[in-house]
Amino acid sequence: MGTFIQAVDGTKIYVEDIGSGQPVVMLHGWPANNNMFEYQKNRLLEEGYRYIGVDYRGYGKSDAPATGYDYTTMASDINEVIQQLKLTNVTLLGFSMGGGIALKYLLNHGESNVSKLILAGAAAPIFTQRDGYPYGMKKEEVDALIEDTKQDRPSMLKGFGEIFFAKEHPEPLLQWFHNLSVDASSHGTIQSAIALRDEDLRDGLPKISVDTLIMHGKKDQVCPFEFAEVMHKNINGSRLEVFEESGHGMFLDEREKFTETLVAYLKSGQTV
């Protein structure tokens, strides 16, 4: 069932809370919503897990306030979800921007309620290039993406979708995914793109001590594979699962492997 959690500033955050058992909190990527995990949700429910799909502020069914799209505020929103739903022994999966938000949540609010972390195609530790980090887009390229969003958001999203997957997918499936992003608020899309451009989580990686699985597409054109290598090197004890045939959207490019890897990790906690 769907429920709304009130954030610290009064923003209503929509949460799809279905099933029972161990909770799996799923954090979506920019600029979609929790429905991007439709196929994984179905499998989790079959396996007896509790699916907790969060729509960030500005996305899906959540409120879209004027402010609060930085990682600190969005991580606070996730904390309110976990606290108000009284979730423990959580597996926290963060995809793309959700990976950065998941890391920010753990760094700001602690690991006491989280037993496992999955960083899937994470836009972390940094999304844009800078000194000592030659990976990802240049800040100027994100600025151009933001300007395109201001001028013609649907066309920007179509172009973004063209580099999202490495495999061919049926047009109705691509249209479904496109529609998830069109549904987002324009200003939320812009403001969280600014957060993507500017956030730097490098110093926090060595502080992560929760059991961590990194899943990343080798052909990722949005968050290059080097992101995963940096995270794997700096998060102690982390494991890296490579998706050789996937771009950024590995949850559809290698849907069966992505879902089975997720379920196996949930069941064993140690062996993928």
PDB file of C-alpha atoms in Angstrom:
ATOM      1  CA  MET A   1       0.000   0.000   0.000  1.00  0.00           C
ATOM      2  CA  GLY A   2       1.017   3.597  -0.459  1.00  0.00           C
ATOM      3  CA  THR A   3       1.630   5.902   2.453  1.00  0.00           C
ATOM      4  CA  PHE A   4       2.952   9.414   3.012  1.00  0.00           C
ATOM      5  CA  ILE A   5       5.741  10.234   5.446  1.00  0.00           C
ATOM      6  CA  GLN A   6       6.150  13.821   6.618  1.00  0.00           C
ATOM      7  CA  ALA A   7       9.678  15.150   6.258  1.00  0.00           C
ATOM      8  CA  VAL A   8      11.278  17.528   8.746  1.00  0.00           C
ATOM      9  CA  ASP A   9      10.183  20.552   6.708  1.00  0.00           C
ATOM     10  CA  GLY A  10       6.636  19.235   6.280  1.00  0.00           C
ATOM     11  CA  THR A  11       7.102  17.836   2.774  1.00  0.00           C
ATOM     12  CA  LYS A  12       5.051  14.695   2.188  1.00  0.00           C
ATOM     13  CA  ILE A  13       7.199  11.838   0.901  1.00  0.00           C
ATOM     14  CA  TYR A  14       5.359   9.030  -0.866  1.00  0.00           C
ATOM     15  CA  VAL A  15       6.370   5.491   0.057  1.00  0.00           C
ATOM     16  CA  GLU A  16       5.121   2.292  -1.550  1.00  0.00           C
ATOM     17  CA  ASP A  17       5.144  -0.157   1.356  1.00  0.00           C
ATOM     18  CA  ILE A  18       4.149  -3.660   0.280  1.00  0.00           C
ATOM     19  CA  GLY A  19       4.691  -7.115   1.728  1.00  0.00           C
ATOM     20  CA  SER A  20       6.207  -8.282   4.964  1.00  0.00           C
ATOM     21  CA  GLY A  21       9.465  -9.698   6.214  1.00  0.00           C
ATOM     22  CA  GLN A  22      12.869  -8.082   5.953  1.00  0.00           C
ATOM     23  CA  PRO A  23      12.532  -4.565   4.477  1.00  0.00           C
ATOM     24  CA  VAL A  24      14.322  -3.629   1.284  1.00  0.00           C
ATOM     25  CA  VAL A  25      14.400   0.147   0.826  1.00  0.00           C
ATOM     26  CA  MET A  26      14.826   1.060  -2.842  1.00  0.00           C
ATOM     27  CA  LEU A  27      16.128   4.507  -3.821  1.00  0.00           C
ATOM     28  CA  HIS A  28      15.572   5.394  -7.472  1.00  0.00           C
ATOM     29  CA  GLY A  29      17.718   7.325  -9.914  1.00  0.00           C
ATOM     30  CA  TRP A  30      17.423  10.764 -11.500  1.00  0.00           C
ATOM     31  CA  PRO A  31      14.863  11.654 -12.726  1.00  0.00           C
ATOM     32  CA  ALA A  32      12.520   8.652 -12.339  1.00  0.00           C
ATOM     33  CA  ASN A  33      10.579   7.349  -9.310  1.00  0.00           C
ATOM     34  CA  ASN A  34      10.258   4.108  -7.368  1.00  0.00           C
ATOM     35  CA  ASN A  35       8.251   2.489 -10.161  1.00  0.00           C
ATOM     36  CA  MET A  36      11.496   1.957 -12.073  1.00  0.00           C
ATOM     37  CA  PHE A  37      11.956  -1.074  -9.793  1.00  0.00           C
ATOM     38  CA  GLU A  38       8.678  -2.677 -10.936  1.00  0.00           C
ATOM     39  CA  TYR A  39      10.211  -6.005 -11.947  1.00  0.00           C
ATOM     40  CA  GLN A  40      12.467  -6.290  -8.901  1.00  0.00           C
ATOM     41  CA  LYS A  41       9.529  -5.411  -6.636  1.00  0.00           C
ATOM     42  CA  ASN A  42       7.486  -8.284  -8.042  1.00  0.00           C
ATOM     43  CA  ARG A  43      10.294 -10.741  -7.363  1.00  0.00           C
ATOM     44  CA  LEU A  44      10.942  -9.427  -3.851  1.00  0.00           C
ATOM     45  CA  LEU A  45       7.291  -9.911  -2.976  1.00  0.00           C
ATOM     46  CA  GLU A  46       7.408 -13.473  -4.327  1.00  0.00           C
ATOM     47  CA  GLU A  47      10.413 -14.147  -2.109  1.00  0.00           C
ATOM     48  CA  GLY A  48       8.672 -12.830   1.016  1.00  0.00           C
ATOM     49  CA  TYR A  49      10.426  -9.475   1.435  1.00  0.00           C
ATOM     50  CA  ARG A  50       8.911  -6.118   2.299  1.00  0.00           C
ATOM     51  CA  TYR A  51       9.326  -3.668  -0.561  1.00  0.00           C
ATOM     52  CA  ILE A  52       9.812  -0.043   0.506  1.00  0.00           C
ATOM     53  CA  GLY A  53       9.924   2.138  -2.597  1.00  0.00           C
ATOM     54  CA  VAL A  54      10.540   5.829  -1.924  1.00  0.00           C
ATOM     55  CA  ASP A  55       9.657   8.672  -4.291  1.00  0.00           C
ATOM     56  CA  TYR A  56      12.023  11.541  -3.532  1.00  0.00           C
ATOM     57  CA  ARG A  57      10.607  15.005  -2.998  1.00  0.00           C
ATOM     58  CA  GLY A  58       9.829  16.372  -6.443  1.00  0.00           C
ATOM     59  CA  TYR A  59       9.345  12.932  -7.965  1.00  0.00           C
ATOM     60  CA  GLY A  60       6.492  10.499  -8.443  1.00  0.00           C
ATOM     61  CA  LYS A  61       3.689  11.043  -5.942  1.00  0.00           C
ATOM     62  CA  SER A  62       5.709  13.020  -3.398  1.00  0.00           C
ATOM     63  CA  ASP A  63       5.306  16.746  -2.782  1.00  0.00           C
ATOM     64  CA  ALA A  64       7.477  19.009  -4.893  1.00  0.00           C
ATOM     65  CA  PRO A  65       8.580  21.908  -2.671  1.00  0.00           C
ATOM     66  CA  ALA A  66      10.760  24.721  -3.981  1.00  0.00           C
ATOM     67  CA  THR A  67      13.802  23.629  -1.975  1.00  0.00           C
ATOM     68  CA  GLY A  68      15.463  20.596  -0.404  1.00  0.00           C
ATOM     69  CA  TYR A  69      17.032  18.771  -3.331  1.00  0.00           C
ATOM     70  CA  ASP A  70      20.527  18.585  -1.863  1.00  0.00           C
ATOM     71  CA  TYR A  71      21.765  15.208  -0.616  1.00  0.00           C
ATOM     72  CA  THR A  72      21.671  16.257   3.035  1.00  0.00           C
ATOM     73  CA  THR A  73      17.949  17.064   2.919  1.00  0.00           C
ATOM     74  CA  MET A  74      17.064  14.072   0.779  1.00  0.00           C
ATOM     75  CA  ALA A  75      19.006  11.775   3.125  1.00  0.00           C
ATOM     76  CA  SER A  76      17.032  13.324   5.993  1.00  0.00           C
ATOM     77  CA  ASP A  77      13.845  12.391   4.119  1.00  0.00           C
ATOM     78  CA  ILE A  78      15.047   8.780   3.941  1.00  0.00           C
ATOM     79  CA  ASN A  79      15.813   8.855   7.653  1.00  0.00           C
ATOM     80  CA  GLU A  80      12.254   9.968   8.361  1.00  0.00           C
ATOM     81  CA  VAL A  81      10.931   7.085   6.265  1.00  0.00           C
ATOM     82  CA  ILE A  82      13.039   4.555   8.164  1.00  0.00           C
ATOM     83  CA  GLN A  83      12.271   6.051  11.561  1.00  0.00           C
ATOM     84  CA  GLN A  84       8.539   6.581  11.108  1.00  0.00           C
ATOM     85  CA  LEU A  85       8.014   3.119   9.603  1.00  0.00           C
ATOM     86  CA  LYS A  86      10.194   1.693  12.419  1.00  0.00           C
ATOM     87  CA  LEU A  87      12.369  -0.216   9.951  1.00  0.00           C
ATOM     88  CA  THR A  88      15.297  -2.308  11.169  1.00  0.00           C
ATOM     89  CA  ASN A  89      17.636  -4.814   9.530  1.00  0.00           C
ATOM     90  CA  VAL A  90      17.197  -2.846   6.318  1.00  0.00           C
ATOM     91  CA  THR A  91      18.802  -3.639   3.006  1.00  0.00           C
ATOM     92  CA  LEU A  92      19.298  -0.238   1.401  1.00  0.00           C
ATOM     93  CA  LEU A  93      19.599  -0.192  -2.386  1.00  0.00           C
ATOM     94  CA  GLY A  94      20.582   3.055  -4.044  1.00  0.00           C
ATOM     95  CA  PHE A  95      20.559   3.308  -7.821  1.00  0.00           C
ATOM     96  CA  SER A  96      22.457   6.106  -9.595  1.00  0.00           C
ATOM     97  CA  MET A  97      21.691   9.331  -7.667  1.00  0.00           C
ATOM     98  CA  GLY A  98      20.068   7.045  -5.093  1.00  0.00           C
ATOM     99  CA  GLY A  99      23.503   5.582  -4.413  1.00  0.00           C
ATOM    100  CA  GLY A 100      24.785   8.998  -3.404  1.00  0.00           C
ATOM    101  CA  ILE A 101      21.730   9.608  -1.245  1.00  0.00           C
ATOM    102  CA  ALA A 102      22.136   6.182   0.393  1.00  0.00           C
ATOM    103  CA  LEU A 103      25.755   6.961   1.261  1.00  0.00           C
ATOM    104  CA  LYS A 104      24.788  10.389   2.596  1.00  0.00           C
ATOM    105  CA  TYR A 105      22.098   8.780   4.757  1.00  0.00           C
ATOM    106  CA  LEU A 106      24.588   6.347   6.308  1.00  0.00           C
ATOM    107  CA  LEU A 107      27.177   9.069   6.885  1.00  0.00           C
ATOM    108  CA  ASN A 108      24.695  11.511   8.440  1.00  0.00           C
ATOM    109  CA  HIS A 109      22.320   9.193  10.282  1.00  0.00           C
ATOM    110  CA  GLY A 110      24.372   6.103  11.055  1.00  0.00           C
ATOM    111  CA  GLU A 111      24.203   2.436  10.155  1.00  0.00           C
ATOM    112  CA  SER A 112      22.260   1.062  13.121  1.00  0.00           C
ATOM    113  CA  ASN A 113      19.128   0.280  11.107  1.00  0.00           C
ATOM    114  CA  VAL A 114      20.897  -0.928   7.966  1.00  0.00           C
ATOM    115  CA  SER A 115      22.439  -4.387   7.645  1.00  0.00           C
ATOM    116  CA  LYS A 116      23.279  -4.359   3.914  1.00  0.00           C
ATOM    117  CA  LEU A 117      24.010  -1.697   1.318  1.00  0.00           C
ATOM    118  CA  ILE A 118      23.710  -2.126  -2.441  1.00  0.00           C
ATOM    119  CA  LEU A 119      25.187   0.551  -4.680  1.00  0.00           C
ATOM    120  CA  ALA A 120      23.758  -0.074  -8.147  1.00  0.00           C
ATOM    121  CA  GLY A 121      25.182   2.066 -10.951  1.00  0.00           C
ATOM    122  CA  ALA A 122      25.773   4.611  -8.210  1.00  0.00           C
ATOM    123  CA  ALA A 123      26.509   8.237  -9.118  1.00  0.00           C
ATOM    124  CA  ALA A 124      29.182   8.191  -6.453  1.00  0.00           C
ATOM    125  CA  PRO A 125      31.515   9.162  -4.988  1.00  0.00           C
ATOM    126  CA  ILE A 126      31.287  12.079  -7.466  1.00  0.00           C
ATOM    127  CA  PHE A 127      29.240  12.467 -10.635  1.00  0.00           C
ATOM    128  CA  THR A 128      31.431  15.110 -12.294  1.00  0.00           C
ATOM    129  CA  GLN A 129      35.122  15.474 -13.025  1.00  0.00           C
ATOM    130  CA  ARG A 130      37.461  17.473 -10.816  1.00  0.00           C
ATOM    131  CA  ASP A 131      41.062  17.482  -9.584  1.00  0.00           C
ATOM    132  CA  GLY A 132      42.139  13.926  -8.820  1.00  0.00           C
ATOM    133  CA  TYR A 133      38.934  12.504 -10.291  1.00  0.00           C
ATOM    134  CA  PRO A 134      38.942  12.433 -14.116  1.00  0.00           C
ATOM    135  CA  TYR A 135      35.773  10.341 -14.431  1.00  0.00           C
ATOM    136  CA  GLY A 136      32.227  11.173 -15.463  1.00  0.00           C
ATOM    137  CA  MET A 137      30.782  14.277 -17.052  1.00  0.00           C
ATOM    138  CA  LYS A 138      32.357  17.690 -16.883  1.00  0.00           C
ATOM    139  CA  LYS A 139      30.469  20.230 -14.801  1.00  0.00           C
ATOM    140  CA  GLU A 140      29.864  22.219 -17.981  1.00  0.00           C
ATOM    141  CA  GLU A 141      28.129  19.213 -19.534  1.00  0.00           C
ATOM    142  CA  VAL A 142      25.743  18.977 -16.588  1.00  0.00           C
ATOM    143  CA  ASP A 143      25.130  22.728 -16.882  1.00  0.00           C
ATOM    144  CA  ALA A 144      24.143  22.163 -20.521  1.00  0.00           C
ATOM    145  CA  LEU A 145      21.831  19.339 -19.435  1.00  0.00           C
ATOM    146  CA  ILE A 146      20.214  21.702 -16.930  1.00  0.00           C
ATOM    147  CA  GLU A 147      19.782  24.388 -19.587  1.00  0.00           C
ATOM    148  CA  ASP A 148      18.201  21.828 -21.921  1.00  0.00           C
ATOM    149  CA  THR A 149      15.841  20.891 -19.086  1.00  0.00           C
ATOM    150  CA  LYS A 150      14.770  24.512 -18.760  1.00  0.00           C
ATOM    151  CA  GLN A 151      14.162  24.828 -22.506  1.00  0.00           C
ATOM    152  CA  ASP A 152      12.642  21.453 -23.462  1.00  0.00           C
ATOM    153  CA  ARG A 153      12.553  18.872 -20.679  1.00  0.00           C
ATOM    154  CA  PRO A 154      10.839  16.055 -22.652  1.00  0.00           C
ATOM    155  CA  SER A 155      13.458  16.260 -25.408  1.00  0.00           C
ATOM    156  CA  MET A 156      16.278  16.359 -22.850  1.00  0.00           C
ATOM    157  CA  LEU A 157      14.877  13.206 -21.250  1.00  0.00           C
ATOM    158  CA  LYS A 158      14.628  11.478 -24.624  1.00  0.00           C
ATOM    159  CA  GLY A 159      18.290  12.234 -25.305  1.00  0.00           C
ATOM    160  CA  PHE A 160      19.279  11.073 -21.828  1.00  0.00           C
ATOM    161  CA  GLY A 161      17.357   7.858 -22.412  1.00  0.00           C
ATOM    162  CA  GLU A 162      19.351   7.177 -25.566  1.00  0.00           C
ATOM    163  CA  ILE A 163      22.575   6.704 -23.568  1.00  0.00           C
ATOM    164  CA  PHE A 164      20.906   4.984 -20.607  1.00  0.00           C
ATOM    165  CA  PHE A 165      20.849   1.419 -21.940  1.00  0.00           C
ATOM    166  CA  ALA A 166      23.438  -0.688 -23.738  1.00  0.00           C
ATOM    167  CA  LYS A 167      20.917  -3.131 -25.212  1.00  0.00           C
ATOM    168  CA  GLU A 168      17.970  -2.671 -27.530  1.00  0.00           C
ATOM    169  CA  HIS A 169      14.588  -2.683 -25.798  1.00  0.00           C
ATOM    170  CA  PRO A 170      11.031  -2.656 -27.164  1.00  0.00           C
ATOM    171  CA  GLU A 171       9.663   0.823 -27.808  1.00  0.00           C
ATOM    172  CA  PRO A 172       6.751   0.423 -25.353  1.00  0.00           C
ATOM    173  CA  LEU A 173       9.226  -0.419 -22.571  1.00  0.00           C
ATOM    174  CA  LEU A 174      11.357   2.614 -23.396  1.00  0.00           C
ATOM    175  CA  GLN A 175       8.254   4.802 -23.494  1.00  0.00           C
ATOM    176  CA  TRP A 176       7.212   3.489 -20.066  1.00  0.00           C
ATOM    177  CA  PHE A 177      10.616   4.411 -18.643  1.00  0.00           C
ATOM    178  CA  HIS A 178      10.512   7.820 -20.351  1.00  0.00           C
ATOM    179  CA  ASN A 179       7.108   8.484 -18.806  1.00  0.00           C
ATOM    180  CA  LEU A 180       8.483   7.886 -15.289  1.00  0.00           C
ATOM    181  CA  SER A 181      10.897  10.754 -15.811  1.00  0.00           C
ATOM    182  CA  VAL A 182       8.409  13.090 -17.485  1.00  0.00           C
ATOM    183  CA  ASP A 183       6.240  12.665 -14.386  1.00  0.00           C
ATOM    184  CA  ALA A 184       8.861  14.404 -12.209  1.00  0.00           C
ATOM    185  CA  SER A 185       8.636  18.085 -11.335  1.00  0.00           C
ATOM    186  CA  SER A 186      10.684  20.361 -13.564  1.00  0.00           C
ATOM    187  CA  HIS A 187      12.280  22.318 -10.713  1.00  0.00           C
ATOM    188  CA  GLY A 188      13.019  19.112  -8.761  1.00  0.00           C
ATOM    189  CA  THR A 189      14.730  17.676 -11.832  1.00  0.00           C
ATOM    190  CA  ILE A 190      16.836  20.824 -12.174  1.00  0.00           C
ATOM    191  CA  GLN A 191      17.717  21.238  -8.501  1.00  0.00           C
ATOM    192  CA  SER A 192      18.732  17.615  -7.993  1.00  0.00           C
ATOM    193  CA  ALA A 193      20.851  17.789 -11.169  1.00  0.00           C
ATOM    194  CA  ILE A 194      22.707  20.616  -9.425  1.00  0.00           C
ATOM    195  CA  ALA A 195      23.212  18.317  -6.422  1.00  0.00           C
ATOM    196  CA  LEU A 196      24.473  15.577  -8.741  1.00  0.00           C
ATOM    197  CA  ARG A 197      26.910  18.051 -10.271  1.00  0.00           C
ATOM    198  CA  ASP A 198      28.289  19.372  -6.999  1.00  0.00           C
ATOM    199  CA  GLU A 199      28.218  16.643  -4.306  1.00  0.00           C
ATOM    200  CA  ASP A 200      31.520  14.999  -3.340  1.00  0.00           C
ATOM    201  CA  LEU A 201      31.409  11.912  -1.103  1.00  0.00           C
ATOM    202  CA  ARG A 202      35.014  10.747  -1.456  1.00  0.00           C
ATOM    203  CA  ASP A 203      35.962  11.440   2.146  1.00  0.00           C
ATOM    204  CA  GLY A 204      32.994   9.419   3.390  1.00  0.00           C
ATOM    205  CA  LEU A 205      33.702   6.146   1.608  1.00  0.00           C
ATOM    206  CA  PRO A 206      36.229   4.797   4.164  1.00  0.00           C
ATOM    207  CA  LYS A 207      33.693   5.476   6.935  1.00  0.00           C
ATOM    208  CA  ILE A 208      31.171   3.007   5.499  1.00  0.00           C
ATOM    209  CA  SER A 209      31.326  -0.227   7.511  1.00  0.00           C
ATOM    210  CA  VAL A 210      28.030  -1.905   6.606  1.00  0.00           C
ATOM    211  CA  ASP A 211      28.189  -4.991   4.349  1.00  0.00           C
ATOM    212  CA  THR A 212      28.304  -3.519   0.830  1.00  0.00           C
ATOM    213  CA  LEU A 213      27.659  -4.913  -2.643  1.00  0.00           C
ATOM    214  CA  ILE A 214      28.497  -2.773  -5.676  1.00  0.00           C
ATOM    215  CA  MET A 215      26.683  -3.595  -8.932  1.00  0.00           C
ATOM    216  CA  HIS A 216      27.748  -1.726 -12.049  1.00  0.00           C
ATOM    217  CA  GLY A 217      27.424  -1.965 -15.817  1.00  0.00           C
ATOM    218  CA  LYS A 218      30.715  -2.212 -17.707  1.00  0.00           C
ATOM    219  CA  LYS A 219      29.240  -0.179 -20.598  1.00  0.00           C
ATOM    220  CA  ASP A 220      27.749   2.560 -18.416  1.00  0.00           C
ATOM    221  CA  GLN A 221      27.828   5.914 -20.248  1.00  0.00           C
ATOM    222  CA  VAL A 222      26.134   7.866 -17.445  1.00  0.00           C
ATOM    223  CA  CYS A 223      28.166   6.714 -14.428  1.00  0.00           C
ATOM    224  CA  PRO A 224      31.347   5.221 -15.897  1.00  0.00           C
ATOM    225  CA  PHE A 225      32.618   1.919 -14.532  1.00  0.00           C
ATOM    226  CA  GLU A 226      35.528   3.743 -12.888  1.00  0.00           C
ATOM    227  CA  PHE A 227      33.013   5.018 -10.320  1.00  0.00           C
ATOM    228  CA  ALA A 228      32.506   1.425  -9.147  1.00  0.00           C
ATOM    229  CA  GLU A 229      36.242   0.782  -9.003  1.00  0.00           C
ATOM    230  CA  VAL A 230      36.811   3.852  -6.817  1.00  0.00           C
ATOM    231  CA  MET A 231      33.990   2.830  -4.466  1.00  0.00           C
ATOM    232  CA  HIS A 232      35.201  -0.761  -4.308  1.00  0.00           C
ATOM    233  CA  LYS A 233      38.728   0.379  -3.462  1.00  0.00           C
ATOM    234  CA  ASN A 234      37.622   2.760  -0.705  1.00  0.00           C
ATOM    235  CA  ILE A 235      34.723   0.925   0.980  1.00  0.00           C
ATOM    236  CA  ASN A 236      36.334  -1.670   3.193  1.00  0.00           C
ATOM    237  CA  GLY A 237      35.193  -5.236   2.503  1.00  0.00           C
ATOM    238  CA  SER A 238      32.912  -4.267  -0.372  1.00  0.00           C
ATOM    239  CA  ARG A 239      32.263  -6.669  -3.232  1.00  0.00           C
ATOM    240  CA  LEU A 240      31.948  -5.723  -6.878  1.00  0.00           C
ATOM    241  CA  GLU A 241      29.593  -7.500  -9.275  1.00  0.00           C
ATOM    242  CA  VAL A 242      30.292  -6.561 -12.891  1.00  0.00           C
ATOM    243  CA  PHE A 243      27.462  -6.463 -15.446  1.00  0.00           C
ATOM    244  CA  GLU A 244      29.441  -7.003 -18.634  1.00  0.00           C
ATOM    245  CA  GLU A 245      26.553  -6.457 -21.049  1.00  0.00           C
ATOM    246  CA  SER A 246      24.903  -3.506 -19.299  1.00  0.00           C
ATOM    247  CA  GLY A 247      24.891   0.223 -19.616  1.00  0.00           C
ATOM    248  CA  HIS A 248      23.548   2.389 -16.831  1.00  0.00           C
ATOM    249  CA  GLY A 249      20.153   0.715 -16.855  1.00  0.00           C
ATOM    250  CA  MET A 250      21.325  -2.741 -15.811  1.00  0.00           C
ATOM    251  CA  PHE A 251      17.984  -3.401 -14.121  1.00  0.00           C
ATOM    252  CA  LEU A 252      16.594  -3.796 -17.660  1.00  0.00           C
ATOM    253  CA  ASP A 253      19.736  -4.525 -19.735  1.00  0.00           C
ATOM    254  CA  GLU A 254      20.470  -7.624 -17.629  1.00  0.00           C
ATOM    255  CA  ARG A 255      17.207  -7.785 -15.743  1.00  0.00           C
ATOM    256  CA  GLU A 256      17.404 -11.436 -14.740  1.00  0.00           C
ATOM    257  CA  LYS A 257      20.989 -11.191 -13.495  1.00  0.00           C
ATOM    258  CA  PHE A 258      20.261  -7.947 -11.644  1.00  0.00           C
ATOM    259  CA  THR A 259      17.229  -9.411  -9.895  1.00  0.00           C
ATOM    260  CA  GLU A 260      18.835 -12.755  -9.104  1.00  0.00           C
ATOM    261  CA  THR A 261      21.962 -11.054  -7.745  1.00  0.00           C
ATOM    262  CA  LEU A 262      19.773  -8.906  -5.514  1.00  0.00           C
ATOM    263  CA  VAL A 263      17.805 -11.881  -4.185  1.00  0.00           C
ATOM    264  CA  ALA A 264      20.918 -14.000  -3.649  1.00  0.00           C
ATOM    265  CA  TYR A 265      22.571 -11.201  -1.690  1.00  0.00           C
ATOM    266  CA  LEU A 266      19.491 -10.751   0.454  1.00  0.00           C
ATOM    267  CA  LYS A 267      19.324 -14.457   1.231  1.00  0.00           C
ATOM    268  CA  SER A 268      22.962 -15.086   1.992  1.00  0.00           C
ATOM    269  CA  GLY A 269      24.290 -11.745   3.117  1.00  0.00           C
ATOM    270  CA  GLN A 270      27.745 -12.965   2.211  1.00  0.00           C
ATOM    271  CA  THR A 271      27.720 -14.933  -1.019  1.00  0.00           C
ATOM    272  CA  VAL A 272      26.455 -13.537  -4.299  1.00  0.00           C
TER     273      VAL A 272
END
